[in-house]
PDB file of C-alpha atoms in Angstrom:
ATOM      1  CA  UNK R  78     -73.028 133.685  23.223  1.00 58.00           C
ATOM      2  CA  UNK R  79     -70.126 133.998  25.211  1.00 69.00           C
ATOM      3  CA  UNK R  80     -69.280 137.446  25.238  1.00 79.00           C
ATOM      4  CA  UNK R  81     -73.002 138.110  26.357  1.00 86.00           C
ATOM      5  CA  UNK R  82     -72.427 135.652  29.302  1.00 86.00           C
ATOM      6  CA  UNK R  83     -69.289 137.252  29.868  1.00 83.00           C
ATOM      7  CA  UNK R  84     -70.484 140.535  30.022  1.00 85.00           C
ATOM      8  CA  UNK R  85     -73.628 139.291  31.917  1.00 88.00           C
ATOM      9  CA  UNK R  86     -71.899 138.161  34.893  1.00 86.00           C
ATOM     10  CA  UNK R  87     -69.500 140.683  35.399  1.00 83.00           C
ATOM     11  CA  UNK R  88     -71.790 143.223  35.901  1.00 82.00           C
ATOM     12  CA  UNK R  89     -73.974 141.578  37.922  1.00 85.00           C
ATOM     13  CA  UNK R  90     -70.785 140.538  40.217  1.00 81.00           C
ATOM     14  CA  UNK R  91     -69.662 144.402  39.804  1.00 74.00           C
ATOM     15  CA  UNK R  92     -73.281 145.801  41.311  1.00 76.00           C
ATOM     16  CA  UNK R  93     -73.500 142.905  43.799  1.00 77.00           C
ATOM     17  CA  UNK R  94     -76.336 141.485  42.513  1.00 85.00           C
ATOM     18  CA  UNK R  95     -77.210 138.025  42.930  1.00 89.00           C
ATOM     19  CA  UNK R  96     -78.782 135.771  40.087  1.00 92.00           C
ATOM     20  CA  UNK R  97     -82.162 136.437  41.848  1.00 92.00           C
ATOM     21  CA  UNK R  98     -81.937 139.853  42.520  1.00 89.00           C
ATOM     22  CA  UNK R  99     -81.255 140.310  38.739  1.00 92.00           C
ATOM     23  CA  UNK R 100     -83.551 138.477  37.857  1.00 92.00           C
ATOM     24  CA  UNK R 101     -86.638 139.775  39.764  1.00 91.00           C
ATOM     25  CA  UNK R 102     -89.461 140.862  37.767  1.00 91.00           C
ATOM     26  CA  UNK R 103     -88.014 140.011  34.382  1.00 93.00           C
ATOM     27  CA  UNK R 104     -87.203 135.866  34.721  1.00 93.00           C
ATOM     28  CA  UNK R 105     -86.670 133.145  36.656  1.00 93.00           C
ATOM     29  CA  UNK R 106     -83.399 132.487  38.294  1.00 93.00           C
ATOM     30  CA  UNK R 107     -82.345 129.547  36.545  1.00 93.00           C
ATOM     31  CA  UNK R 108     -82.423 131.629  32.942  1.00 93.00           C
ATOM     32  CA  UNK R 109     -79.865 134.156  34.604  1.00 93.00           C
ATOM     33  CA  UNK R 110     -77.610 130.933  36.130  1.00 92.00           C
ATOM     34  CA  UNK R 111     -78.260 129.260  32.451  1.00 91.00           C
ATOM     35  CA  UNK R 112     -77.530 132.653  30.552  1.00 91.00           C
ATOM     36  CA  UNK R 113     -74.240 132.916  32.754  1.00 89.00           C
ATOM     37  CA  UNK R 114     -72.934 129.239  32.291  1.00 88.00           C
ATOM     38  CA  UNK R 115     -73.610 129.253  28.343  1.00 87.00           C
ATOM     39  CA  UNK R 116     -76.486 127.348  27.553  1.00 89.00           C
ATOM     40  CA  UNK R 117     -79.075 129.577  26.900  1.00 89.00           C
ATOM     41  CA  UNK R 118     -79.356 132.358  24.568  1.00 88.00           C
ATOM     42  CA  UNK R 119     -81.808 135.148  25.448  1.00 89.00           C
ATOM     43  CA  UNK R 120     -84.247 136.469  23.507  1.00 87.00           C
ATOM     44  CA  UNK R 121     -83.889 140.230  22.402  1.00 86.00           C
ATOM     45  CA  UNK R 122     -86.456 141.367  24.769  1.00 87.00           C
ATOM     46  CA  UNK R 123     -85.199 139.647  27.826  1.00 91.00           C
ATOM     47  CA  UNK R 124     -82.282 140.838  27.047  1.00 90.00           C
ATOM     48  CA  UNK R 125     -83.648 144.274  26.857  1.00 88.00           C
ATOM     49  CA  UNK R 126     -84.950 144.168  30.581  1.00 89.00           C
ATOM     50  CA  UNK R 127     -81.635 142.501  31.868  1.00 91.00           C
ATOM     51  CA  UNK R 128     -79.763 145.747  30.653  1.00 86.00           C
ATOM     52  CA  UNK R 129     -82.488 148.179  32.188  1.00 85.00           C
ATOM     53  CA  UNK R 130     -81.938 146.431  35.339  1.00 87.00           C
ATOM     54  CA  UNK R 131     -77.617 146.278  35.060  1.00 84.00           C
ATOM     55  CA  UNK R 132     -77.720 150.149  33.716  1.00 78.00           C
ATOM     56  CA  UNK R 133     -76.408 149.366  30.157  1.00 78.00           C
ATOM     57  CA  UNK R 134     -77.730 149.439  26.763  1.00 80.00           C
ATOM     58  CA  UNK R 135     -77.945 146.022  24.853  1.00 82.00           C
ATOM     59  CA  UNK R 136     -74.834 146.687  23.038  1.00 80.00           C
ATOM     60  CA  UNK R 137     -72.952 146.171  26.377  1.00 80.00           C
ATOM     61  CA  UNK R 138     -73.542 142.801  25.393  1.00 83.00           C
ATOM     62  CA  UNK R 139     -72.459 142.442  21.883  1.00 77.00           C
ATOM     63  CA  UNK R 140     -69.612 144.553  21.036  1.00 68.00           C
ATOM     64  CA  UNK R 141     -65.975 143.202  21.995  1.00 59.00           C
ATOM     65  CA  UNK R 142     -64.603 146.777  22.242  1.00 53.00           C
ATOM     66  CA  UNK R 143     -67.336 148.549  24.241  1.00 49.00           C
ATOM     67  CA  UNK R 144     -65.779 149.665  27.307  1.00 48.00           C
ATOM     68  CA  UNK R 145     -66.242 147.897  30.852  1.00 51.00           C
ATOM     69  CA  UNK R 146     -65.055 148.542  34.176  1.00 56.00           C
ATOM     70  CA  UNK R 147     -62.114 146.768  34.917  1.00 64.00           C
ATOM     71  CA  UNK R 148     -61.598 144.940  38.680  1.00 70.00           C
ATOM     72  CA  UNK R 149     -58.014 145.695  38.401  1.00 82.00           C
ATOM     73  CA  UNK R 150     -57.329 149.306  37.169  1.00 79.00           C
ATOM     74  CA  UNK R 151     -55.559 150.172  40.166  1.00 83.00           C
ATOM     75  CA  UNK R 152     -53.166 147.323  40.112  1.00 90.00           C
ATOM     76  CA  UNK R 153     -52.665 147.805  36.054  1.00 87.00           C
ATOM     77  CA  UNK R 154     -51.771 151.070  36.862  1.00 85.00           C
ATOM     78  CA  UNK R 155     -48.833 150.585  39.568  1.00 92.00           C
ATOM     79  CA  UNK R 156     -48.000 147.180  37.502  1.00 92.00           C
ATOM     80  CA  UNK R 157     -46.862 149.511  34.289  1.00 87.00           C
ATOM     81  CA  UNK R 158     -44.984 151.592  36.549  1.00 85.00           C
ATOM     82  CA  UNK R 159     -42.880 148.594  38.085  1.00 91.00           C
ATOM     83  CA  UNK R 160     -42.600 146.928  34.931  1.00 90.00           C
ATOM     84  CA  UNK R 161     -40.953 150.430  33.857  1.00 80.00           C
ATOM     85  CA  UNK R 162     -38.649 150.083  36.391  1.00 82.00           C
ATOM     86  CA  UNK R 163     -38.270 146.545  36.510  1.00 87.00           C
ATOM     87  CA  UNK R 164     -39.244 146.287  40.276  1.00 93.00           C
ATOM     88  CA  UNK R 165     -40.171 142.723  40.367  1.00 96.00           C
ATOM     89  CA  UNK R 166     -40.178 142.382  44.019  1.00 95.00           C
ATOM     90  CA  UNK R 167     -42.631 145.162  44.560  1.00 96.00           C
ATOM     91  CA  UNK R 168     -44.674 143.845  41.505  1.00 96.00           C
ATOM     92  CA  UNK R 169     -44.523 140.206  43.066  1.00 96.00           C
ATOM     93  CA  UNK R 170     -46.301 141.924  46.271  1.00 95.00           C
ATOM     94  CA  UNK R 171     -48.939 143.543  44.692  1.00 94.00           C
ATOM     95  CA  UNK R 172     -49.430 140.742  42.675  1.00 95.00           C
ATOM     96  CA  UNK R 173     -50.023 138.695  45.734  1.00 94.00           C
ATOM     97  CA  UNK R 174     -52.734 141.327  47.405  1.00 91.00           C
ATOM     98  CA  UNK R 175     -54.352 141.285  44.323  1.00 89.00           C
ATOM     99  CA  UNK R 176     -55.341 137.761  44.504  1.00 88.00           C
ATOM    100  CA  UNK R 177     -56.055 137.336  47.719  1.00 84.00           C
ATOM    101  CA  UNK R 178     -58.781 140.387  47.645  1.00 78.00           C
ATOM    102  CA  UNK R 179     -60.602 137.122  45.465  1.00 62.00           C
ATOM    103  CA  UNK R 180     -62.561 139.489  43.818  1.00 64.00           C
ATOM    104  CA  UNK R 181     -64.836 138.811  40.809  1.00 67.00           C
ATOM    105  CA  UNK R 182     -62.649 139.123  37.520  1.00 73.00           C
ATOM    106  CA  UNK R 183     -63.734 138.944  33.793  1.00 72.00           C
ATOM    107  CA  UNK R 184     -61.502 136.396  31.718  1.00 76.00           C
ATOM    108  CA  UNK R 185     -59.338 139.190  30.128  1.00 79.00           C
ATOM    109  CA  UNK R 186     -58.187 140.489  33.949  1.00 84.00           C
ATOM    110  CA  UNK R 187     -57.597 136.630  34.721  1.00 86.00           C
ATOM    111  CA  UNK R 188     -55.615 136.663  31.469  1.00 89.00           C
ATOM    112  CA  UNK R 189     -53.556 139.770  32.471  1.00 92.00           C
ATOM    113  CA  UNK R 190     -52.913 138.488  35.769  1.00 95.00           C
ATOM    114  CA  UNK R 191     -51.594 134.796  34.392  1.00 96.00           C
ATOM    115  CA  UNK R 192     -49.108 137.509  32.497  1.00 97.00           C
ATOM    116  CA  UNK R 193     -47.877 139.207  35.396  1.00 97.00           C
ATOM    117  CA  UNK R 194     -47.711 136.112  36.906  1.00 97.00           C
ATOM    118  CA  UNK R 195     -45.181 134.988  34.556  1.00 98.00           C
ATOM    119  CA  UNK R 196     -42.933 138.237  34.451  1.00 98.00           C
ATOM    120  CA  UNK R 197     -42.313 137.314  37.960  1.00 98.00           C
ATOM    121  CA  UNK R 198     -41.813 133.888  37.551  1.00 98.00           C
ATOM    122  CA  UNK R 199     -39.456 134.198  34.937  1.00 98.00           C
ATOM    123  CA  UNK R 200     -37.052 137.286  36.772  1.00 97.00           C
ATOM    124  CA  UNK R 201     -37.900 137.317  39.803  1.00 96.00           C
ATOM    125  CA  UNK R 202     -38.175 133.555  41.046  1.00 97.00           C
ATOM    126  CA  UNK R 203     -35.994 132.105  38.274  1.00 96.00           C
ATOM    127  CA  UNK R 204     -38.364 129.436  37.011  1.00 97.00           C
ATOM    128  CA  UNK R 205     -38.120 130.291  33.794  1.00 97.00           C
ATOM    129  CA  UNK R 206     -39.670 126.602  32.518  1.00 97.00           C
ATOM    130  CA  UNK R 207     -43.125 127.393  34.135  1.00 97.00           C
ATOM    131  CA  UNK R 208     -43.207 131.071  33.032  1.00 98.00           C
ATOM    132  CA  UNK R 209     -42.974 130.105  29.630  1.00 97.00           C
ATOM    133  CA  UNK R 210     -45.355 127.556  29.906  1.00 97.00           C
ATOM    134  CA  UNK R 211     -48.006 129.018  31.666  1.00 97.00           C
ATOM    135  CA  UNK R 212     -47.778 131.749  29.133  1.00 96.00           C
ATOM    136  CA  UNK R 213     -47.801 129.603  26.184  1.00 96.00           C
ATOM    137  CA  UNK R 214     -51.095 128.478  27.536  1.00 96.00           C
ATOM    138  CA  UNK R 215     -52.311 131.799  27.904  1.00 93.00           C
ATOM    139  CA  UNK R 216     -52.119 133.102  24.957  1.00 93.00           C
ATOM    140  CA  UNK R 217     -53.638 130.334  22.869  1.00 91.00           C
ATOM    141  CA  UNK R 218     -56.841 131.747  25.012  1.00 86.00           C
ATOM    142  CA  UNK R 219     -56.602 135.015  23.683  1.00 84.00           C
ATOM    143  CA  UNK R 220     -57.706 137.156  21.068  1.00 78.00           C
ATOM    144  CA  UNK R 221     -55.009 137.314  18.735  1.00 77.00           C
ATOM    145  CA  UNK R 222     -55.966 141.334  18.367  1.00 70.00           C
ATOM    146  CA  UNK R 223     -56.364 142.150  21.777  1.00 78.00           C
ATOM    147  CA  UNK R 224     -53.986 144.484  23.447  1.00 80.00           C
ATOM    148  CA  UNK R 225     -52.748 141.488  25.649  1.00 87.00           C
ATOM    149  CA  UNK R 226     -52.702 138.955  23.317  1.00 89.00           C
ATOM    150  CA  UNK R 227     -49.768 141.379  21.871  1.00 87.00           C
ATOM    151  CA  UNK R 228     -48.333 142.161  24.774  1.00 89.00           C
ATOM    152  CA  UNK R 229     -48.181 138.555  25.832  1.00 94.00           C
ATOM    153  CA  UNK R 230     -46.355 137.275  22.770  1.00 93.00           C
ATOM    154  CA  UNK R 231     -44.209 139.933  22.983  1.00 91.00           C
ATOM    155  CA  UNK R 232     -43.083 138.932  26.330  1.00 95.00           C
ATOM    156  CA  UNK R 233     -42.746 135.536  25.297  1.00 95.00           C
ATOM    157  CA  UNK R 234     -40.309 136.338  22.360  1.00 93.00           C
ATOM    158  CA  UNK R 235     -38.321 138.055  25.538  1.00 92.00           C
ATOM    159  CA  UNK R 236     -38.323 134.951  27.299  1.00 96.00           C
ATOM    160  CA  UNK R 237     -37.162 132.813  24.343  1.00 96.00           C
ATOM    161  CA  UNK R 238     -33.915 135.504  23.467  1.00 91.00           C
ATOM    162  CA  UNK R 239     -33.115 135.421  26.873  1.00 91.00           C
ATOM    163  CA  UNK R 240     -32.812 131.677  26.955  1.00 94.00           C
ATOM    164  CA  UNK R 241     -30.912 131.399  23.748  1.00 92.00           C
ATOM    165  CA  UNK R 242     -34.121 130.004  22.205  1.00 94.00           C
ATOM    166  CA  UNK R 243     -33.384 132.142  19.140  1.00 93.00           C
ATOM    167  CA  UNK R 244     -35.674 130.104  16.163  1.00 94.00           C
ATOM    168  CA  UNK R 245     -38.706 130.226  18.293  1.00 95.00           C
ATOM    169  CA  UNK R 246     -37.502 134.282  19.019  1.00 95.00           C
ATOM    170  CA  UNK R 247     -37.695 134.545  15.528  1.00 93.00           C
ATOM    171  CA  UNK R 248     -40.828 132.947  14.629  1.00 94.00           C
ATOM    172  CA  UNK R 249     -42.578 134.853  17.303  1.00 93.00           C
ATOM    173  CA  UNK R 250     -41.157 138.299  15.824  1.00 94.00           C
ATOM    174  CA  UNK R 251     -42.462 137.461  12.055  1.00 94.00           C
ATOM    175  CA  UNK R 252     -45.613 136.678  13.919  1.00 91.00           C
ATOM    176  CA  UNK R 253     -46.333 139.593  15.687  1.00 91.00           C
ATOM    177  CA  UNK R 254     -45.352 141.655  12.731  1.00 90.00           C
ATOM    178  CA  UNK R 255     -47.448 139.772  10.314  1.00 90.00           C
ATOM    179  CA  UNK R 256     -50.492 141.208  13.139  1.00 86.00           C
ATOM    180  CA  UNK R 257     -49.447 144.506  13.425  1.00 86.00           C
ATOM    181  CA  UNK R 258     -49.968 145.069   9.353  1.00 83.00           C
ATOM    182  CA  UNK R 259     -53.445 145.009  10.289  1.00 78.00           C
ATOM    183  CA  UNK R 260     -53.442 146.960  13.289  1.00 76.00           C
ATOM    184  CA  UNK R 261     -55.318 150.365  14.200  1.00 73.00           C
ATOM    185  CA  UNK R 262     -52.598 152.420  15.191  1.00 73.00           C
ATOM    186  CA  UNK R 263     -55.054 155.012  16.029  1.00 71.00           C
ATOM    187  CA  UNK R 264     -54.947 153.341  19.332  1.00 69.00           C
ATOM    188  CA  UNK R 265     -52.181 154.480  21.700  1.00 74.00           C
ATOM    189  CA  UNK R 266     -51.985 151.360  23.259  1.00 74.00           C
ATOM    190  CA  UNK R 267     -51.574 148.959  20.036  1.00 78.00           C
ATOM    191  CA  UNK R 268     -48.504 151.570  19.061  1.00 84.00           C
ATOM    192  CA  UNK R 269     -47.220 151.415  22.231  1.00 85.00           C
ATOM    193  CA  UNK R 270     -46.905 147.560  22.302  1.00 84.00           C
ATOM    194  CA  UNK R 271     -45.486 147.883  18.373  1.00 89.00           C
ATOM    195  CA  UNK R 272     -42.239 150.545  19.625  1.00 91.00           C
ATOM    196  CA  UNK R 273     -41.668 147.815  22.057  1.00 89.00           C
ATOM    197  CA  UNK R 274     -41.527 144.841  20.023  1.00 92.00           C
ATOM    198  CA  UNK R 275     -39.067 147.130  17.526  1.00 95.00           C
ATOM    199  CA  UNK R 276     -37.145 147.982  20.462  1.00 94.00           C
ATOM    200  CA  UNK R 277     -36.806 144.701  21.916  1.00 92.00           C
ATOM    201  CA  UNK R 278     -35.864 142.975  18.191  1.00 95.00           C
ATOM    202  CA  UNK R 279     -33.159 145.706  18.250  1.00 95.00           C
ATOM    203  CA  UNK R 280     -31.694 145.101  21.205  1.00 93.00           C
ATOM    204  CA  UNK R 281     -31.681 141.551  20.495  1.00 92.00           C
ATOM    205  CA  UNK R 282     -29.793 142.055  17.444  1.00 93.00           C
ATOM    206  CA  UNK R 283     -27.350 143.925  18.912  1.00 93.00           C
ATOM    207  CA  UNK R 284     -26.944 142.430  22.209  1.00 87.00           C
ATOM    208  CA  UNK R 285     -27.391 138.189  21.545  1.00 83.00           C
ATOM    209  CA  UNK R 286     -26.172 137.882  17.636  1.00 82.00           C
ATOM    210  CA  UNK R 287     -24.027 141.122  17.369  1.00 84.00           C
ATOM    211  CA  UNK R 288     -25.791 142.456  14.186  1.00 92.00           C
ATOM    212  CA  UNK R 289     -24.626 145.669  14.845  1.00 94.00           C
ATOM    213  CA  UNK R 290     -26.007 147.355  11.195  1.00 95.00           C
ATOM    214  CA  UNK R 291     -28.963 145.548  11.654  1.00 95.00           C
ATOM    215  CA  UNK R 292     -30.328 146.791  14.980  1.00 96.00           C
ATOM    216  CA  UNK R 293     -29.241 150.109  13.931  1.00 96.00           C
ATOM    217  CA  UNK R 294     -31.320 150.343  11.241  1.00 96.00           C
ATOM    218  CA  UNK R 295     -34.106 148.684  13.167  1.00 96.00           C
ATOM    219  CA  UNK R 296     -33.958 151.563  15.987  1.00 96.00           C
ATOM    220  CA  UNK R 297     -33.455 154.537  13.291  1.00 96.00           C
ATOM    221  CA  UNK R 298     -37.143 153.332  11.674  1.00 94.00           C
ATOM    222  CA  UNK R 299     -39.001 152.955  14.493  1.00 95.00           C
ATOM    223  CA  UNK R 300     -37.379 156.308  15.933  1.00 95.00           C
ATOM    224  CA  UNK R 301     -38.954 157.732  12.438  1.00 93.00           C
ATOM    225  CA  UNK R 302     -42.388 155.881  13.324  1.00 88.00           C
ATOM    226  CA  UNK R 303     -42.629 157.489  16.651  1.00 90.00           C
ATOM    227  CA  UNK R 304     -42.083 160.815  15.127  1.00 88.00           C
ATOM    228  CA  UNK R 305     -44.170 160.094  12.390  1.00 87.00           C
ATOM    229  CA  UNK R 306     -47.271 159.090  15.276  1.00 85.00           C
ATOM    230  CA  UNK R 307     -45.836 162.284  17.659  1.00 84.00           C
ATOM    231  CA  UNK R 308     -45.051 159.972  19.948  1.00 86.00           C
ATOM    232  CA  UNK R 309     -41.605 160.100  22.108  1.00 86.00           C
ATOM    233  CA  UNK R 310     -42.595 156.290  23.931  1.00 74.00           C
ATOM    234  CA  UNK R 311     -39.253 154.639  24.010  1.00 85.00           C
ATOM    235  CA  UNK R 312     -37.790 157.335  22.091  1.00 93.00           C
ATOM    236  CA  UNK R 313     -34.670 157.370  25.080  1.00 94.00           C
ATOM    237  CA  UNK R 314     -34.395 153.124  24.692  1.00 94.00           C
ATOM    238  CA  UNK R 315     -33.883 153.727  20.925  1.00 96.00           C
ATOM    239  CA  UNK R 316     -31.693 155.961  21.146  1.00 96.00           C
ATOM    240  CA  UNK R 317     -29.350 154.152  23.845  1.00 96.00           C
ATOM    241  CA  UNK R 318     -29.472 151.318  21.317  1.00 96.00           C
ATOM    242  CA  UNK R 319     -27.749 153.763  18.334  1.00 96.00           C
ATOM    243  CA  UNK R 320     -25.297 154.594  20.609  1.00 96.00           C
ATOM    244  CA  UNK R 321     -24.230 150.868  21.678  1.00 95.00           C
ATOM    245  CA  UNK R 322     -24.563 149.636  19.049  1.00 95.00           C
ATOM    246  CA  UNK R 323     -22.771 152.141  16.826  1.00 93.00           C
ATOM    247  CA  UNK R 324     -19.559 151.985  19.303  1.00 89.00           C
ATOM    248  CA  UNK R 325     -17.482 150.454  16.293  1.00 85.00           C
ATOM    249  CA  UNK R 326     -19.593 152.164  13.616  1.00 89.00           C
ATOM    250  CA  UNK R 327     -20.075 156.083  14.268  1.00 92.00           C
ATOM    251  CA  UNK R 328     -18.039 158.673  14.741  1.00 91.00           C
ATOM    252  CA  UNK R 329     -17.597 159.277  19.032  1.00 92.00           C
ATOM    253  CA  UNK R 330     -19.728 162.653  19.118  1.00 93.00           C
ATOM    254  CA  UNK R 331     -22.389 161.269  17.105  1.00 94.00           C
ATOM    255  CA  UNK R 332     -22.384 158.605  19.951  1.00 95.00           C
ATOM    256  CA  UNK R 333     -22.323 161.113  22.675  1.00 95.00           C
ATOM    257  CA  UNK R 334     -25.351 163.119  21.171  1.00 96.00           C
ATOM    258  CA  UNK R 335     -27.434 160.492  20.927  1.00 96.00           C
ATOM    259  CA  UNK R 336     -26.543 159.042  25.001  1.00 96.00           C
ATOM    260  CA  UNK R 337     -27.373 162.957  25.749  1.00 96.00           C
ATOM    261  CA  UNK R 338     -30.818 163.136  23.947  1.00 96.00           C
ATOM    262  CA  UNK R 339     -31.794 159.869  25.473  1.00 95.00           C
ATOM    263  CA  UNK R 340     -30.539 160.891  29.033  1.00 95.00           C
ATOM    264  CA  UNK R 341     -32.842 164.180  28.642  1.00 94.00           C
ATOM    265  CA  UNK R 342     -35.924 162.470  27.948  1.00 92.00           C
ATOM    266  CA  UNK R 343     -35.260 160.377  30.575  1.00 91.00           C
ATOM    267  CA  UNK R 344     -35.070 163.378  32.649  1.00 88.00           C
ATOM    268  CA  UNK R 345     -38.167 164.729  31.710  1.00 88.00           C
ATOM    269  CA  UNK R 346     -40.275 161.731  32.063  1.00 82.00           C
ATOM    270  CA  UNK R 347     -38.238 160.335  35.559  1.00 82.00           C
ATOM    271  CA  UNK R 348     -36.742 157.590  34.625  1.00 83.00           C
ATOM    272  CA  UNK R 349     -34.069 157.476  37.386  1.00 85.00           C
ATOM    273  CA  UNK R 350     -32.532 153.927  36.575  1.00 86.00           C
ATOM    274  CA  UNK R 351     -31.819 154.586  33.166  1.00 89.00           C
ATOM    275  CA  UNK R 352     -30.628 158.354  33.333  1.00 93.00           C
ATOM    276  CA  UNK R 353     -28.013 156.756  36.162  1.00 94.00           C
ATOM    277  CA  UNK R 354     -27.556 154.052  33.037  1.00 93.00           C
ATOM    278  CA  UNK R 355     -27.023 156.414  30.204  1.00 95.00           C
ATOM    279  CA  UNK R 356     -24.726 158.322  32.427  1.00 94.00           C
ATOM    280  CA  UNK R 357     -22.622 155.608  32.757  1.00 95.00           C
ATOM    281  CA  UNK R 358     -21.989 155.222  29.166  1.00 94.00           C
ATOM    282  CA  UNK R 359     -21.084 158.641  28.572  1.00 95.00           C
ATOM    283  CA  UNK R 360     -18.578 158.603  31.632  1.00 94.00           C
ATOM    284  CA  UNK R 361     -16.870 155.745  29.656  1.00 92.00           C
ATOM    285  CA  UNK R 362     -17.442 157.033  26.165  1.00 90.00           C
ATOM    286  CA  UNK R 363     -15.284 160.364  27.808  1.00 89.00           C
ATOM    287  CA  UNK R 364     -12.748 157.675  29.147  1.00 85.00           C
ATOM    288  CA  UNK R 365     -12.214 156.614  25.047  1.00 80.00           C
ATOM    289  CA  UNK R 366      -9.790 158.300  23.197  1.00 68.00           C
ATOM    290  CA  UNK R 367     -10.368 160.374  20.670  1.00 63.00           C
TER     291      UNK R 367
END
C-alpha cells in the first residue's frame, strides 16, 4: 500500500498534475487524495487507468526496484564529486539551493538529503551530537537493503571512530557485514559502498587502535575483491593504507611501489588532493634512510 501511494504521488507531482486532473475520467478526486494519504487501496482496474493516464505500466506501482526519476540527480551527481574531495563548504551550498527550490521529493530523496545533511553537520559545522542523531533516526526509516540504508550506516560507523566511540564502531561494522553476505554484487553501486566500508575499517585499524597487521590484511583482501569484480574503486586509498601502515613492517621499496601505484591511479582518475597527499609520503619516505 505504501509503495503504490508513494509511487502515485510522485508522478503525479513530477507531470504537474493535480489530484483532479489525474483523476478526470477515471475517479473522483477524493480516491486519488485517499490513494495518496494511505487509506485506500485501488482496485486492479483503477489502477490500470491511473497508469494509462501517468504513462507507466502497473508495475510502476509494485516493484521496489523499478526505476523512477529522481528530483535530485543533478545534485547527487555534484554531491559524489564533493564528497570525493571532501569539499564540505561547496556541498553545504548546494545543499542549501537544493532545499529551497522546495520541490516535490519521494521519501528516499528526503532520506538522502537528511544524509547529506549530516556529513555537513558533522565536518563542516562541528555539531557532531545532532549529526549523529539525526542520522540515527534516519536510518531506522530505511530499507535495510537499500543503497542508502548502506551508505548511511556506513557513515555513521565514521562518525562513531572519529569520536572515539569505538564499541558502537564495531557493532556497526559486524552489522553491515552481516548485510553484505546477502548482497547482489552484480550491482556497481552495492560494491562500491562494500570497498568503502573495507577501506574505512582499515584505516581505522591502522590509524585509531594501531593494528598495523590487521588493517594490512584488511586492505590486501579487498584489493583482491576489486580485482576479482574488475573494479579499480578505491584501489589508490588501499593502497596508501599498505604503505602507512606497513612503515614498521615492509621493506622501504615495497613501500615506495605501492605510494607510486596509488599516486598513478590517482592521476588517471584526477584526484588532485590525494596525488599532492601521496606525494608527500614519498618525499618523506626518500628523506628515511635506507
Amino acid at each position: 500500500m505504501e509503495i503504490i501511494a508513494e509511487k502515485l504521488k510522485f508522478k503525479r507531482k513530477e507531470l504537474k498534475l493535480t489530484q483532479q486532473e489525474l483523476a478526470e475520467g477515471i475517479c473522483e478526486q477524493s480516491q486519488v487524495s485517499k490513494i495518496e494519504r494511505k487509506i485506500f487501496i485501488p482496485g486492479a482496474d483503477l489502477l490500470f487507468k491511473l497508469s494509462q493516464r501517468l504513462g507507466v505500466t502497473v508495475d510502476y506501482f509494485f516493484n521496489e526496484n523499478f526505476s523512477e526519476t529522481s528530483s535530485l540527480i543533478d545534485f547527487k551527481r555534484i554531491s559524489q564529486r564533493l564528497l570525493e574531495d571532501r569539499n564540505y563548504v561547496d556541498l553545504e551550498y548546494f545543499y542549501h539551493l537544493e532545499i529551497e527550490k522546495n520541490s516535490y521529493l519521494t521519501e528516499y530523496d528526503k532520506a538522502y538529503l537528511v544524509w547529506i545533511h549530516s556529513l555537513i553537520l558533522f565536518y563542516r559545522n562541528n555539531n557532531q551530537d545532532k549529526a549523529i542523531a539525526q542520522l540515527e533516526a534516519a536510518i531506522t526509516k530505511l530499507n535495510n537493503q537499500s543503497e542508502l540504508f548502506l551508505l548511511s550506516l556506513n557513515t555513521l560507523s565514521n562518525f562513531y571512530s572519529l569520536l572515539g566511540k569505538d564499541e558502537k564502531y564495531e557493532q556497526n561494522y559486524r552489522r553491515l557485514l552481516h548485510i553484505y553476505e546477502n548482497t547482489d554484487f552484480d550491482n556497481q553501486k552495492n560494491l562500491f559502498v562494500y570497498i568503502k566500508v573495507q577501506y574505512n575499517y582499515a584505516h581505522y585499524l591502522h590509524s585509531v587502535k594501531n593494528r598495523n597487521m590487521e588493517a594490512i590484511e584488511i586492505a590486501l583482501e579487498t584489493i583482491e575483491y576489486c580485482k576479482k569484480h574488475r573494479t579499480v574503486y578505491q584501489l589508490a586509498p588501499l593502497l596508501t593504507i599498505l604503505g602507512n601502515a606497513g612503515q614498521h613492517i615492509m621493506d622501504k621499496n615495497e613501500i615506495k611501489n605501492y605510494y607510486i601505484e596509488a599516486r598513478e591511479l590517482c592521476k588517471i582518475f584526477d584526484n588532485k588532493l590525494m596525488y599532492i597527499k601521496i606525494n608527500d609520503y614519498i618525499n618523506e619516505l626518500d628523506k628515511i634512510e635506507p
